[in-house]
PDB file of C-alpha atoms and ligand atoms in Angstrom:
ATOM      1  CA  UNK X   1     103.387 -49.654 -98.734  1.00 47.00           C
ATOM      2  CA  UNK X   2     106.327 -51.957 -98.309  1.00 49.00           C
ATOM      3  CA  UNK X   3     105.239 -55.158 -96.632  1.00 52.00           C
ATOM      4  CA  UNK X   4     107.964 -57.449 -97.836  1.00 63.00           C
ATOM      5  CA  UNK X   5     108.281 -60.020 -95.015  1.00 60.00           C
ATOM      6  CA  UNK X   6     112.059 -59.673 -94.750  1.00 65.00           C
ATOM      7  CA  UNK X   7     111.859 -55.858 -94.476  1.00 64.00           C
ATOM      8  CA  UNK X   8     109.203 -56.139 -91.755  1.00 67.00           C
ATOM      9  CA  UNK X   9     111.348 -58.623 -89.830  1.00 68.00           C
ATOM     10  CA  UNK X  10     114.301 -56.235 -90.094  1.00 66.00           C
ATOM     11  CA  UNK X  11     112.195 -53.321 -88.879  1.00 67.00           C
ATOM     12  CA  UNK X  12     110.958 -55.397 -85.968  1.00 68.00           C
ATOM     13  CA  UNK X  13     114.493 -56.393 -85.037  1.00 65.00           C
ATOM     14  CA  UNK X  14     115.650 -52.761 -85.282  1.00 66.00           C
ATOM     15  CA  UNK X  15     112.780 -51.783 -83.006  1.00 63.00           C
ATOM     16  CA  UNK X  16     113.707 -54.386 -80.408  1.00 64.00           C
ATOM     17  CA  UNK X  17     117.348 -53.289 -80.541  1.00 60.00           C
ATOM     18  CA  UNK X  18     116.394 -49.615 -80.112  1.00 63.00           C
ATOM     19  CA  UNK X  19     114.261 -50.369 -77.035  1.00 64.00           C
ATOM     20  CA  UNK X  20     117.017 -52.562 -75.623  1.00 64.00           C
ATOM     21  CA  UNK X  21     119.606 -49.862 -76.159  1.00 63.00           C
ATOM     22  CA  UNK X  22     117.396 -47.204 -74.537  1.00 67.00           C
ATOM     23  CA  UNK X  23     117.022 -49.444 -71.491  1.00 70.00           C
ATOM     24  CA  UNK X  24     120.767 -50.026 -71.314  1.00 73.00           C
ATOM     25  CA  UNK X  25     121.369 -46.279 -71.558  1.00 74.00           C
ATOM     26  CA  UNK X  26     118.906 -45.675 -68.723  1.00 75.00           C
ATOM     27  CA  UNK X  27     120.503 -48.367 -66.576  1.00 79.00           C
ATOM     28  CA  UNK X  28     123.980 -46.917 -67.059  1.00 82.00           C
ATOM     29  CA  UNK X  29     122.621 -43.408 -66.346  1.00 80.00           C
ATOM     30  CA  UNK X  30     121.204 -44.787 -63.086  1.00 83.00           C
ATOM     31  CA  UNK X  31     124.669 -46.115 -62.205  1.00 88.00           C
ATOM     32  CA  UNK X  32     126.118 -42.737 -63.006  1.00 87.00           C
ATOM     33  CA  UNK X  33     123.656 -41.023 -60.632  1.00 93.00           C
ATOM     34  CA  UNK X  34     124.602 -43.492 -57.920  1.00 92.00           C
ATOM     35  CA  UNK X  35     128.287 -42.847 -58.406  1.00 93.00           C
ATOM     36  CA  UNK X  36     128.323 -39.055 -58.862  1.00 94.00           C
ATOM     37  CA  UNK X  37     125.231 -37.783 -57.093  1.00 96.00           C
ATOM     38  CA  UNK X  38     124.237 -40.141 -54.277  1.00 96.00           C
ATOM     39  CA  UNK X  39     126.773 -38.743 -51.796  1.00 94.00           C
ATOM     40  CA  UNK X  40     124.682 -35.546 -51.642  1.00 94.00           C
ATOM     41  CA  UNK X  41     121.229 -36.597 -52.894  1.00 96.00           C
ATOM     42  CA  UNK X  42     118.790 -39.240 -51.706  1.00 96.00           C
ATOM     43  CA  UNK X  43     117.904 -41.261 -54.825  1.00 97.00           C
ATOM     44  CA  UNK X  44     115.959 -44.065 -53.175  1.00 95.00           C
ATOM     45  CA  UNK X  45     113.896 -42.573 -50.331  1.00 95.00           C
ATOM     46  CA  UNK X  46     112.402 -42.320 -47.827  1.00 95.00           C
ATOM     47  CA  UNK X  47     112.741 -38.651 -46.788  1.00 95.00           C
ATOM     48  CA  UNK X  48     114.434 -37.948 -43.422  1.00 93.00           C
ATOM     49  CA  UNK X  49     112.142 -38.364 -40.442  1.00 93.00           C
ATOM     50  CA  UNK X  50     114.448 -36.972 -37.747  1.00 92.00           C
ATOM     51  CA  UNK X  51     115.697 -33.411 -37.364  1.00 88.00           C
ATOM     52  CA  UNK X  52     119.279 -34.665 -37.217  1.00 90.00           C
ATOM     53  CA  UNK X  53     118.965 -36.391 -40.595  1.00 90.00           C
ATOM     54  CA  UNK X  54     117.256 -33.268 -41.939  1.00 88.00           C
ATOM     55  CA  UNK X  55     120.128 -31.010 -40.902  1.00 86.00           C
ATOM     56  CA  UNK X  56     122.722 -33.397 -42.260  1.00 88.00           C
ATOM     57  CA  UNK X  57     121.044 -33.614 -45.675  1.00 91.00           C
ATOM     58  CA  UNK X  58     123.531 -32.240 -48.222  1.00 92.00           C
ATOM     59  CA  UNK X  59     121.184 -31.660 -51.174  1.00 94.00           C
ATOM     60  CA  UNK X  60     117.468 -31.872 -52.014  1.00 96.00           C
ATOM     61  CA  UNK X  61     115.906 -35.350 -52.213  1.00 97.00           C
ATOM     62  CA  UNK X  62     115.716 -36.599 -55.795  1.00 98.00           C
ATOM     63  CA  UNK X  63     113.902 -39.911 -55.360  1.00 97.00           C
ATOM     64  CA  UNK X  64     110.657 -38.375 -56.689  1.00 98.00           C
ATOM     65  CA  UNK X  65     112.389 -36.208 -59.307  1.00 98.00           C
ATOM     66  CA  UNK X  66     110.146 -37.495 -62.126  1.00 98.00           C
ATOM     67  CA  UNK X  67     107.067 -36.181 -60.314  1.00 98.00           C
ATOM     68  CA  UNK X  68     108.686 -32.864 -59.454  1.00 98.00           C
ATOM     69  CA  UNK X  69     110.901 -31.323 -62.119  1.00 98.00           C
ATOM     70  CA  UNK X  70     110.413 -30.173 -65.676  1.00 98.00           C
ATOM     71  CA  UNK X  71     112.737 -32.343 -67.726  1.00 98.00           C
ATOM     72  CA  UNK X  72     114.046 -29.565 -69.980  1.00 97.00           C
ATOM     73  CA  UNK X  73     114.878 -27.416 -66.978  1.00 98.00           C
ATOM     74  CA  UNK X  74     116.876 -30.317 -65.448  1.00 98.00           C
ATOM     75  CA  UNK X  75     118.901 -30.823 -68.599  1.00 98.00           C
ATOM     76  CA  UNK X  76     119.718 -27.100 -68.868  1.00 98.00           C
ATOM     77  CA  UNK X  77     120.395 -26.464 -65.174  1.00 98.00           C
ATOM     78  CA  UNK X  78     122.679 -29.466 -64.759  1.00 98.00           C
ATOM     79  CA  UNK X  79     124.998 -27.994 -67.391  1.00 98.00           C
ATOM     80  CA  UNK X  80     124.993 -24.538 -65.820  1.00 97.00           C
ATOM     81  CA  UNK X  81     123.818 -24.787 -62.219  1.00 97.00           C
ATOM     82  CA  UNK X  82     122.820 -21.544 -60.475  1.00 95.00           C
ATOM     83  CA  UNK X  83     121.967 -21.140 -56.795  1.00 94.00           C
ATOM     84  CA  UNK X  84     118.306 -21.853 -55.954  1.00 96.00           C
ATOM     85  CA  UNK X  85     118.414 -21.663 -52.145  1.00 94.00           C
ATOM     86  CA  UNK X  86     120.061 -18.301 -51.374  1.00 89.00           C
ATOM     87  CA  UNK X  87     121.430 -19.575 -48.058  1.00 82.00           C
ATOM     88  CA  UNK X  88     122.266 -23.116 -49.150  1.00 83.00           C
ATOM     89  CA  UNK X  89     120.587 -26.393 -48.327  1.00 81.00           C
ATOM     90  CA  UNK X  90     120.249 -25.783 -44.634  1.00 69.00           C
ATOM     91  CA  UNK X  91     119.830 -22.108 -43.892  1.00 64.00           C
ATOM     92  CA  UNK X  92     121.036 -22.364 -40.280  1.00 61.00           C
ATOM     93  CA  UNK X  93     124.490 -23.487 -41.435  1.00 62.00           C
ATOM     94  CA  UNK X  94     125.112 -20.480 -43.667  1.00 61.00           C
ATOM     95  CA  UNK X  95     123.488 -17.491 -41.989  1.00 62.00           C
ATOM     96  CA  UNK X  96     124.753 -15.079 -39.358  1.00 64.00           C
ATOM     97  CA  UNK X  97     122.609 -12.704 -37.362  1.00 62.00           C
ATOM     98  CA  UNK X  98     123.488  -9.285 -38.801  1.00 64.00           C
ATOM     99  CA  UNK X  99     122.834  -5.927 -37.179  1.00 59.00           C
ATOM    100  CA  UNK X 100     119.868  -5.104 -39.396  1.00 62.00           C
ATOM    101  CA  UNK X 101     118.951  -8.517 -40.742  1.00 68.00           C
ATOM    102  CA  UNK X 102     120.383 -11.992 -41.307  1.00 71.00           C
ATOM    103  CA  UNK X 103     123.424 -12.132 -43.558  1.00 72.00           C
ATOM    104  CA  UNK X 104     124.507 -15.033 -45.720  1.00 68.00           C
ATOM    105  CA  UNK X 105     128.050 -16.318 -45.249  1.00 68.00           C
ATOM    106  CA  UNK X 106     128.578 -16.830 -48.967  1.00 67.00           C
ATOM    107  CA  UNK X 107     132.102 -18.140 -48.429  1.00 66.00           C
ATOM    108  CA  UNK X 108     130.698 -21.315 -46.859  1.00 69.00           C
ATOM    109  CA  UNK X 109     128.419 -22.071 -49.823  1.00 79.00           C
ATOM    110  CA  UNK X 110     129.653 -24.542 -52.411  1.00 80.00           C
ATOM    111  CA  UNK X 111     129.261 -24.476 -56.189  1.00 88.00           C
ATOM    112  CA  UNK X 112     127.244 -27.303 -57.751  1.00 94.00           C
ATOM    113  CA  UNK X 113     129.104 -29.700 -60.079  1.00 95.00           C
ATOM    114  CA  UNK X 114     128.333 -28.957 -63.765  1.00 97.00           C
ATOM    115  CA  UNK X 115     127.746 -31.756 -66.282  1.00 96.00           C
ATOM    116  CA  UNK X 116     128.582 -32.043 -69.966  1.00 96.00           C
ATOM    117  CA  UNK X 117     125.645 -31.808 -72.404  1.00 96.00           C
ATOM    118  CA  UNK X 118     125.599 -35.598 -72.899  1.00 94.00           C
ATOM    119  CA  UNK X 119     125.787 -36.364 -69.165  1.00 94.00           C
ATOM    120  CA  UNK X 120     123.088 -33.786 -68.401  1.00 96.00           C
ATOM    121  CA  UNK X 121     120.769 -35.401 -70.929  1.00 95.00           C
ATOM    122  CA  UNK X 122     121.387 -38.884 -69.498  1.00 94.00           C
ATOM    123  CA  UNK X 123     121.004 -37.630 -65.917  1.00 96.00           C
ATOM    124  CA  UNK X 124     117.747 -35.821 -66.764  1.00 97.00           C
ATOM    125  CA  UNK X 125     116.324 -39.005 -68.316  1.00 95.00           C
ATOM    126  CA  UNK X 126     117.385 -41.100 -65.332  1.00 95.00           C
ATOM    127  CA  UNK X 127     115.973 -38.541 -62.862  1.00 97.00           C
ATOM    128  CA  UNK X 128     112.632 -38.432 -64.709  1.00 97.00           C
ATOM    129  CA  UNK X 129     112.308 -42.193 -64.187  1.00 95.00           C
ATOM    130  CA  UNK X 130     112.342 -41.748 -60.374  1.00 96.00           C
ATOM    131  CA  UNK X 131     108.655 -41.525 -59.594  1.00 96.00           C
ATOM    132  CA  UNK X 132     108.033 -42.112 -55.894  1.00 97.00           C
ATOM    133  CA  UNK X 133     104.981 -40.418 -54.308  1.00 98.00           C
ATOM    134  CA  UNK X 134     102.873 -40.610 -57.497  1.00 98.00           C
ATOM    135  CA  UNK X 135      99.843 -41.087 -55.260  1.00 98.00           C
ATOM    136  CA  UNK X 136     100.260 -37.469 -54.092  1.00 98.00           C
ATOM    137  CA  UNK X 137      99.926 -36.110 -57.648  1.00 98.00           C
ATOM    138  CA  UNK X 138      96.631 -35.624 -59.442  1.00 98.00           C
ATOM    139  CA  UNK X 139      97.661 -35.404 -63.112  1.00 98.00           C
ATOM    140  CA  UNK X 140      96.032 -32.395 -64.789  1.00 98.00           C
ATOM    141  CA  UNK X 141      94.872 -30.890 -61.500  1.00 98.00           C
ATOM    142  CA  UNK X 142      96.349 -27.517 -62.438  1.00 98.00           C
ATOM    143  CA  UNK X 143      94.103 -25.651 -64.869  1.00 98.00           C
ATOM    144  CA  UNK X 144      96.071 -22.938 -66.721  1.00 97.00           C
ATOM    145  CA  UNK X 145      94.722 -19.467 -66.033  1.00 96.00           C
ATOM    146  CA  UNK X 146      95.876 -16.066 -64.944  1.00 95.00           C
ATOM    147  CA  UNK X 147      95.714 -13.714 -61.998  1.00 95.00           C
ATOM    148  CA  UNK X 148      96.412  -9.972 -61.901  1.00 95.00           C
ATOM    149  CA  UNK X 149      99.995  -9.559 -60.635  1.00 94.00           C
ATOM    150  CA  UNK X 150      98.930  -7.299 -57.745  1.00 95.00           C
ATOM    151  CA  UNK X 151      96.413  -9.941 -56.555  1.00 96.00           C
ATOM    152  CA  UNK X 152      99.098 -12.633 -56.705  1.00 96.00           C
ATOM    153  CA  UNK X 153     101.492 -10.441 -54.739  1.00 95.00           C
ATOM    154  CA  UNK X 154      98.864  -9.717 -52.080  1.00 96.00           C
ATOM    155  CA  UNK X 155      98.135 -13.417 -51.709  1.00 96.00           C
ATOM    156  CA  UNK X 156     101.784 -14.519 -51.583  1.00 96.00           C
ATOM    157  CA  UNK X 157     103.363 -11.598 -49.722  1.00 93.00           C
ATOM    158  CA  UNK X 158     100.643 -10.389 -47.359  1.00 90.00           C
ATOM    159  CA  UNK X 159      97.737 -12.752 -46.770  1.00 91.00           C
ATOM    160  CA  UNK X 160      99.699 -16.003 -46.575  1.00 93.00           C
ATOM    161  CA  UNK X 161     103.092 -14.766 -45.381  1.00 93.00           C
ATOM    162  CA  UNK X 162     105.011 -16.798 -47.952  1.00 97.00           C
ATOM    163  CA  UNK X 163     107.558 -14.042 -48.602  1.00 96.00           C
ATOM    164  CA  UNK X 164     108.995 -14.413 -45.101  1.00 94.00           C
ATOM    165  CA  UNK X 165     110.894 -17.446 -46.415  1.00 94.00           C
ATOM    166  CA  UNK X 166     110.980 -17.049 -50.199  1.00 96.00           C
ATOM    167  CA  UNK X 167     112.478 -14.480 -52.570  1.00 96.00           C
ATOM    168  CA  UNK X 168     110.026 -13.197 -55.196  1.00 96.00           C
ATOM    169  CA  UNK X 169     112.788 -11.443 -57.122  1.00 94.00           C
ATOM    170  CA  UNK X 170     116.570 -11.649 -56.817  1.00 94.00           C
ATOM    171  CA  UNK X 171     117.526 -10.082 -53.474  1.00 92.00           C
ATOM    172  CA  UNK X 172     113.947  -9.459 -52.316  1.00 94.00           C
ATOM    173  CA  UNK X 173     112.230 -11.785 -49.844  1.00 94.00           C
ATOM    174  CA  UNK X 174     113.105 -14.402 -47.237  1.00 93.00           C
ATOM    175  CA  UNK X 175     116.229 -16.538 -47.411  1.00 91.00           C
ATOM    176  CA  UNK X 176     115.355 -19.845 -45.797  1.00 90.00           C
ATOM    177  CA  UNK X 177     113.367 -21.386 -48.682  1.00 94.00           C
ATOM    178  CA  UNK X 178     114.095 -21.849 -52.409  1.00 97.00           C
ATOM    179  CA  UNK X 179     113.725 -18.785 -54.692  1.00 97.00           C
ATOM    180  CA  UNK X 180     110.174 -18.470 -56.025  1.00 97.00           C
ATOM    181  CA  UNK X 181     110.833 -16.475 -59.194  1.00 97.00           C
ATOM    182  CA  UNK X 182     112.129 -19.565 -60.984  1.00 97.00           C
ATOM    183  CA  UNK X 183     109.836 -22.147 -59.339  1.00 98.00           C
ATOM    184  CA  UNK X 184     107.390 -22.490 -62.244  1.00 98.00           C
ATOM    185  CA  UNK X 185     110.245 -22.920 -64.702  1.00 97.00           C
ATOM    186  CA  UNK X 186     111.777 -25.666 -62.572  1.00 98.00           C
ATOM    187  CA  UNK X 187     108.755 -27.524 -61.226  1.00 98.00           C
ATOM    188  CA  UNK X 188     105.714 -29.278 -62.681  1.00 98.00           C
ATOM    189  CA  UNK X 189     102.457 -27.421 -62.010  1.00 98.00           C
ATOM    190  CA  UNK X 190     100.687 -30.452 -60.514  1.00 98.00           C
ATOM    191  CA  UNK X 191     103.644 -30.912 -58.144  1.00 98.00           C
ATOM    192  CA  UNK X 192     103.475 -27.258 -57.070  1.00 98.00           C
ATOM    193  CA  UNK X 193      99.816 -27.706 -56.107  1.00 98.00           C
ATOM    194  CA  UNK X 194     100.463 -30.960 -54.272  1.00 98.00           C
ATOM    195  CA  UNK X 195     103.507 -29.661 -52.374  1.00 98.00           C
ATOM    196  CA  UNK X 196     101.874 -26.368 -51.332  1.00 98.00           C
ATOM    197  CA  UNK X 197      98.755 -28.258 -50.222  1.00 98.00           C
ATOM    198  CA  UNK X 198     100.773 -30.418 -47.835  1.00 98.00           C
ATOM    199  CA  UNK X 199     104.566 -29.985 -47.695  1.00 97.00           C
ATOM    200  CA  UNK X 200     104.887 -32.639 -44.972  1.00 97.00           C
ATOM    201  CA  UNK X 201     103.306 -35.296 -47.204  1.00 97.00           C
ATOM    202  CA  UNK X 202     106.426 -34.958 -49.403  1.00 97.00           C
ATOM    203  CA  UNK X 203     108.935 -34.203 -46.699  1.00 96.00           C
ATOM    204  CA  UNK X 204     107.778 -35.002 -43.145  1.00 94.00           C
ATOM    205  CA  UNK X 205     110.333 -32.637 -41.574  1.00 91.00           C
ATOM    206  CA  UNK X 206     109.932 -29.746 -44.045  1.00 92.00           C
ATOM    207  CA  UNK X 207     110.223 -26.330 -42.397  1.00 90.00           C
ATOM    208  CA  UNK X 208     107.508 -25.015 -44.676  1.00 94.00           C
ATOM    209  CA  UNK X 209     104.277 -24.685 -42.703  1.00 95.00           C
ATOM    210  CA  UNK X 210     101.047 -26.242 -43.961  1.00 97.00           C
ATOM    211  CA  UNK X 211      98.856 -23.163 -44.448  1.00 96.00           C
ATOM    212  CA  UNK X 212      95.702 -25.145 -45.248  1.00 96.00           C
ATOM    213  CA  UNK X 213      95.375 -23.389 -48.603  1.00 97.00           C
ATOM    214  CA  UNK X 214      92.055 -23.807 -50.401  1.00 97.00           C
ATOM    215  CA  UNK X 215      91.923 -25.417 -53.850  1.00 98.00           C
ATOM    216  CA  UNK X 216      91.080 -21.992 -55.317  1.00 97.00           C
ATOM    217  CA  UNK X 217      94.122 -20.363 -53.651  1.00 97.00           C
ATOM    218  CA  UNK X 218      96.375 -23.214 -54.803  1.00 98.00           C
ATOM    219  CA  UNK X 219      95.360 -22.605 -58.418  1.00 98.00           C
ATOM    220  CA  UNK X 220      95.850 -18.840 -57.996  1.00 98.00           C
ATOM    221  CA  UNK X 221      99.289 -19.330 -56.456  1.00 98.00           C
ATOM    222  CA  UNK X 222     100.428 -21.409 -59.428  1.00 98.00           C
ATOM    223  CA  UNK X 223      99.082 -18.741 -61.833  1.00 98.00           C
ATOM    224  CA  UNK X 224     101.147 -16.226 -59.860  1.00 97.00           C
ATOM    225  CA  UNK X 225     104.312 -18.361 -59.815  1.00 98.00           C
ATOM    226  CA  UNK X 226     104.043 -18.865 -63.579  1.00 97.00           C
ATOM    227  CA  UNK X 227     103.701 -15.120 -64.117  1.00 96.00           C
ATOM    228  CA  UNK X 228     106.689 -14.470 -61.794  1.00 96.00           C
ATOM    229  CA  UNK X 229     108.862 -16.900 -63.753  1.00 95.00           C
ATOM    230  CA  UNK X 230     107.932 -15.206 -67.011  1.00 92.00           C
ATOM    231  CA  UNK X 231     108.974 -11.817 -65.585  1.00 88.00           C
ATOM    232  CA  UNK X 232     112.327 -13.111 -64.338  1.00 78.00           C
ATOM    233  CA  UNK X 233     114.552 -14.836 -66.802  1.00 69.00           C
ATOM    234  CA  UNK X 234     117.517 -15.693 -64.568  1.00 56.00           C
TER     235      UNK X 234
HETATM  236  C1  HEC V 301     128.645 -32.024 -53.145  1.00 76.51           C
HETATM  237  C2  HEC V 301     127.245 -32.300 -53.076  1.00 76.51           C
HETATM  238  C3  HEC V 301     126.461 -32.472 -54.379  1.00 76.51           C
HETATM  239  C4  HEC V 301     126.728 -33.326 -55.427  1.00 76.51           C
HETATM  240  C5  HEC V 301     127.916 -34.263 -55.604  1.00 76.51           C
HETATM  241  C6  HEC V 301     125.614 -33.196 -56.343  1.00 76.51           C
HETATM  242  N1  HEC V 301     124.713 -32.281 -55.858  1.00 76.51           N
HETATM  243 FE1  HEC V 301     122.981 -31.720 -56.741  1.00 76.51          FE
HETATM  244  N2  HEC V 301     122.665 -30.335 -55.277  1.00 76.51           N
HETATM  245  C7  HEC V 301     123.472 -30.134 -54.172  1.00 76.51           C
HETATM  246  C8  HEC V 301     122.960 -28.991 -53.412  1.00 76.51           C
HETATM  247  C9  HEC V 301     123.545 -28.424 -52.128  1.00 76.51           C
HETATM  248  C10 HEC V 301     121.830 -28.512 -54.123  1.00 76.51           C
HETATM  249  C11 HEC V 301     120.963 -27.310 -53.782  1.00 76.51           C
HETATM  250  C12 HEC V 301     121.470 -26.143 -54.597  1.00 76.51           C
HETATM  251  C13 HEC V 301     120.724 -24.844 -54.366  1.00 76.51           C
HETATM  252  O1  HEC V 301     119.621 -24.869 -53.829  1.00 76.51           O
HETATM  253  O2  HEC V 301     121.254 -23.788 -54.731  1.00 76.51           O
HETATM  254  C14 HEC V 301     121.681 -29.378 -55.280  1.00 76.51           C
HETATM  255  C15 HEC V 301     120.676 -29.236 -56.222  1.00 76.51           C
HETATM  256  C16 HEC V 301     120.436 -30.113 -57.255  1.00 76.51           C
HETATM  257  C17 HEC V 301     119.296 -30.054 -58.127  1.00 76.51           C
HETATM  258  C18 HEC V 301     118.182 -29.013 -58.051  1.00 76.51           C
HETATM  259  C19 HEC V 301     117.196 -29.551 -57.063  1.00 76.51           C
HETATM  260  C20 HEC V 301     116.265 -28.582 -56.423  1.00 76.51           C
HETATM  261  O3  HEC V 301     115.158 -29.006 -56.101  1.00 76.51           O
HETATM  262  O4  HEC V 301     116.630 -27.446 -56.185  1.00 76.51           O
HETATM  263  C21 HEC V 301     119.395 -31.102 -59.006  1.00 76.51           C
HETATM  264  C22 HEC V 301     118.430 -31.480 -60.110  1.00 76.51           C
HETATM  265  C23 HEC V 301     120.632 -31.793 -58.701  1.00 76.51           C
HETATM  266  N3  HEC V 301     121.241 -31.174 -57.631  1.00 76.51           N
HETATM  267  C24 HEC V 301     121.097 -32.920 -59.365  1.00 76.51           C
HETATM  268  C25 HEC V 301     122.352 -33.488 -59.148  1.00 76.51           C
HETATM  269  C26 HEC V 301     122.904 -34.549 -59.963  1.00 76.51           C
HETATM  270  C27 HEC V 301     122.200 -35.198 -61.153  1.00 76.51           C
HETATM  271  C28 HEC V 301     124.139 -34.827 -59.451  1.00 76.51           C
HETATM  272  C29 HEC V 301     125.139 -35.839 -59.942  1.00 76.51           C
HETATM  273  C30 HEC V 301     125.607 -35.652 -61.292  1.00 76.51           C
HETATM  274  C31 HEC V 301     124.358 -33.938 -58.310  1.00 76.51           C
HETATM  275  N4  HEC V 301     123.246 -33.142 -58.170  1.00 76.51           N
HETATM  276  C32 HEC V 301     125.496 -33.917 -57.525  1.00 76.51           C
HETATM  277  C33 HEC V 301     124.573 -30.875 -53.840  1.00 76.51           C
HETATM  278  C34 HEC V 301     125.183 -31.809 -54.666  1.00 76.51           C
HETATM  279  C1  HEC V 302     108.865 -20.807 -42.563  1.00 76.51           C
HETATM  280  C2  HEC V 302     109.364 -20.656 -43.902  1.00 76.51           C
HETATM  281  C3  HEC V 302     108.389 -20.878 -45.059  1.00 76.51           C
HETATM  282  C4  HEC V 302     107.170 -20.276 -45.308  1.00 76.51           C
HETATM  283  C5  HEC V 302     106.398 -19.297 -44.434  1.00 76.51           C
HETATM  284  C6  HEC V 302     106.742 -20.769 -46.605  1.00 76.51           C
HETATM  285  N1  HEC V 302     107.676 -21.633 -47.135  1.00 76.51           N
HETATM  286 FE1  HEC V 302     107.596 -22.513 -48.961  1.00 76.51          FE
HETATM  287  N2  HEC V 302     109.290 -23.551 -48.528  1.00 76.51           N
HETATM  288  C7  HEC V 302     110.067 -23.379 -47.393  1.00 76.51           C
HETATM  289  C8  HEC V 302     111.191 -24.294 -47.439  1.00 76.51           C
HETATM  290  C9  HEC V 302     112.277 -24.436 -46.391  1.00 76.51           C
HETATM  291  C10 HEC V 302     111.040 -25.021 -48.644  1.00 76.51           C
HETATM  292  C11 HEC V 302     111.949 -26.145 -49.160  1.00 76.51           C
HETATM  293  C12 HEC V 302     111.268 -27.392 -48.765  1.00 76.51           C
HETATM  294  C13 HEC V 302     112.085 -28.560 -48.886  1.00 76.51           C
HETATM  295  O1  HEC V 302     113.117 -28.522 -49.597  1.00 76.51           O
HETATM  296  O2  HEC V 302     111.674 -29.527 -48.242  1.00 76.51           O
HETATM  297  C14 HEC V 302     109.860 -24.516 -49.308  1.00 76.51           C
HETATM  298  C15 HEC V 302     109.413 -24.951 -50.562  1.00 76.51           C
HETATM  299  C16 HEC V 302     108.388 -24.355 -51.262  1.00 76.51           C
HETATM  300  C17 HEC V 302     108.018 -24.692 -52.620  1.00 76.51           C
HETATM  301  C18 HEC V 302     108.735 -25.724 -53.495  1.00 76.51           C
HETATM  302  C19 HEC V 302     109.912 -25.013 -54.084  1.00 76.51           C
HETATM  303  C20 HEC V 302     111.057 -25.853 -54.550  1.00 76.51           C
HETATM  304  O3  HEC V 302     111.953 -25.283 -55.183  1.00 76.51           O
HETATM  305  O4  HEC V 302     111.103 -27.058 -54.289  1.00 76.51           O
HETATM  306  C21 HEC V 302     106.970 -23.886 -52.968  1.00 76.51           C
HETATM  307  C22 HEC V 302     106.256 -23.835 -54.307  1.00 76.51           C
HETATM  308  C23 HEC V 302     106.654 -23.070 -51.821  1.00 76.51           C
HETATM  309  N3  HEC V 302     107.543 -23.377 -50.822  1.00 76.51           N
HETATM  310  C24 HEC V 302     105.635 -22.133 -51.770  1.00 76.51           C
HETATM  311  C25 HEC V 302     105.252 -21.468 -50.599  1.00 76.51           C
HETATM  312  C26 HEC V 302     104.026 -20.714 -50.463  1.00 76.51           C
HETATM  313  C27 HEC V 302     102.998 -20.500 -51.552  1.00 76.51           C
HETATM  314  C28 HEC V 302     103.987 -20.254 -49.167  1.00 76.51           C
HETATM  315  C29 HEC V 302     102.890 -19.444 -48.507  1.00 76.51           C
HETATM  316  C30 HEC V 302     101.581 -20.086 -48.513  1.00 76.51           C
HETATM  317  C31 HEC V 302     105.216 -20.705 -48.517  1.00 76.51           C
HETATM  318  N4  HEC V 302     105.938 -21.442 -49.401  1.00 76.51           N
HETATM  319  C32 HEC V 302     105.551 -20.407 -47.223  1.00 76.51           C
HETATM  320  C33 HEC V 302     109.833 -22.501 -46.373  1.00 76.51           C
HETATM  321  C34 HEC V 302     108.699 -21.717 -46.215  1.00 76.51           C
END
């Protein structure tokens, strides 16, 4: 044990400096988000309440990012962004009625800016500090478990009609919502439950219908989404 008073004072000072520096880093990361991301993402809330504002939204709202995303996924994705919504942020702007089915006008879709490793780390930390809507999350509500894949598919594809808007594997499923085969890698389990329970509580104008899912079905759907994400490693 080294309890020399001068050493302890030094350690204390080092501790204070480290905390101070972490706060400075977070503050400058917040400035960076404001400068480079705010033109497309809402970092302060609230979510749009009119259809016009909804259609004009350029990217997903990030003001509750800390309650929504898995931090490691953020840091990785920001360095190498891949498309998550097959038809872009607002489906209606990027889809044409085809002869057989709707077709995506890929030429009108933009590529997401990619960040350096250091910027991605700073941005992920800053995003995780944005914690609006905490009252909608019940920490630990999701209880890890499993569901036979065929049961999960029946629930998602047939009984609840979720596949009409979501892809369950690349190229298979609806185009208007985000892809589902990466959802559990991207999103916190307790967020998934909360959002599926009541999409409009998070986003009053969300196009996703509230299907009045039971607590049991919500748990099963997250089991299924986790299994889907393990199958697909995009
Ligand atoms: C030119 C507009 C634009 C800029 C600038 C921009 N984004 Fe995005 N961002 C988008 C769009 C559009 C999407 C949806 C992509 C998709 O679904 O394929 C998106 C998606 C995301 C996602 C995934 C969210 C989700 O729920 O799918 C994150 C995280 C993100 N952006 C963070 C950032 C950060 C951090 C910055 C600043 C460094 C930034 N973005 C700058 C338009 C932008
Ligand atoms: C009418 C189309 C539609 C149907 C049907 C639908 N969704 Fe969605 N869903 C969406 C849209 C659009 C979003 C994006 C919401 C947003 O960004 O506000 C979404 C978002 C989600 C998300 C969050 C994904 C993310 O990346 O942020 C999950 C999870 C989800 N839906 C699951 C389901 C489940 C489970 C069902 C069936 C019970 C379902 N959806 C039915 C359109 C739909």
